[in-house]
Amino acid sequence: MRKLPPLNSIRAFEAAARHQSFTTAAAELSVTITAVSHQIRQLEARIGHKLFERTGRAVTLTPVGKAIYPILRDGFDQIAQAFELVNARANEDSIQISATRAFAERWLMPRLSQFNAIHPDITVHIHGSEKAVDLRADDIDLAIRYGTVETDHRESVILEDCYIAVADRGICPEDRIPTIEDFRKRPLLAYKWENRALNAPDWSAWLALVEHDQTVDFRISWYSEEMLALYAAECGLGPLMCSNVLIDEELRTGRMRRIDGPCLQGFSYRLVEMSSPRPKRGLRLFTTWLREEARLFRDRSAVSD
């Protein structure tokens, strides 16, 4: 068992020797000058040697102090490096993901437990945001944005969606594929887009491609947000035309059903990444998993279409 002087005394000596000042050492250690002086006297008494020569306010190392200071300095440096390695590893396994709120809630969250099961040591932090992202300034590792992206970072398309008409299974006929005629007594749900730069598909474009009774004057019920309209559709308030990406989980489980009709071209979901020769481990694993999940979605969507 090592017999060492008190650690506080060693720290006080190392700081005072490095700064050649009790005052500066006290400020670094957040203690009083008197406390530093006391700790050093305690250390000198323990080893039986003076460590500093004191001349007024100035202090200089004695020969014994000069002999042990470099060894202690290197020891503290090694301790600091050890904890830096721990922090670096923790940073490698912690990732910050920014995604549009709808994508995060409707597509990413239902799948995230799979990633957690495969990589339980990776901590994923999700930030819901629609705004343009500056990865460095916002301290984000990876962003997922919809439509056009203005960025200086590297970007790539991960998914392309299309717009389909869907309805809660509770208001759909059970014995056949629902048609728009089944909802003539219900309002068509719609929402206002936050991103005015995107010319989103709407009910008029969809209805123009579907055979239906032209005498029916379908009512539109407007919602201020996409997520509100999706929730309204899930509550059986009426059919909704929305992105097949955002309704994927509900269609797979049968909670929602697709209404017979076209799939109108939508936009792209894009990954925004920093160009790095060596991205951290957690980010590499997450990006690989995300791309594979996107591929599986595309393959399944191609078959269902």
Tab-separated table of C-alpha atoms in Angstrom, residues 22 84 90 100 124 140 225 273 304:
chain	number	residue	atom	x	y	z
A	22	PHE	CA	1.105	31.075	-4.041
A	84	GLU	CA	-9.489	12.912	-21.220
A	90	ALA	CA	-17.983	9.054	-23.884
A	100	THR	CA	-37.825	17.727	-38.443
A	124	VAL	CA	-28.772	9.261	-29.060
A	140	ILE	CA	-25.180	18.833	-33.920
A	225	GLU	CA	-49.933	22.072	-38.190
A	273	GLU	CA	-23.315	15.905	-42.292
A	304	SER	CA	-46.763	-1.970	-51.956
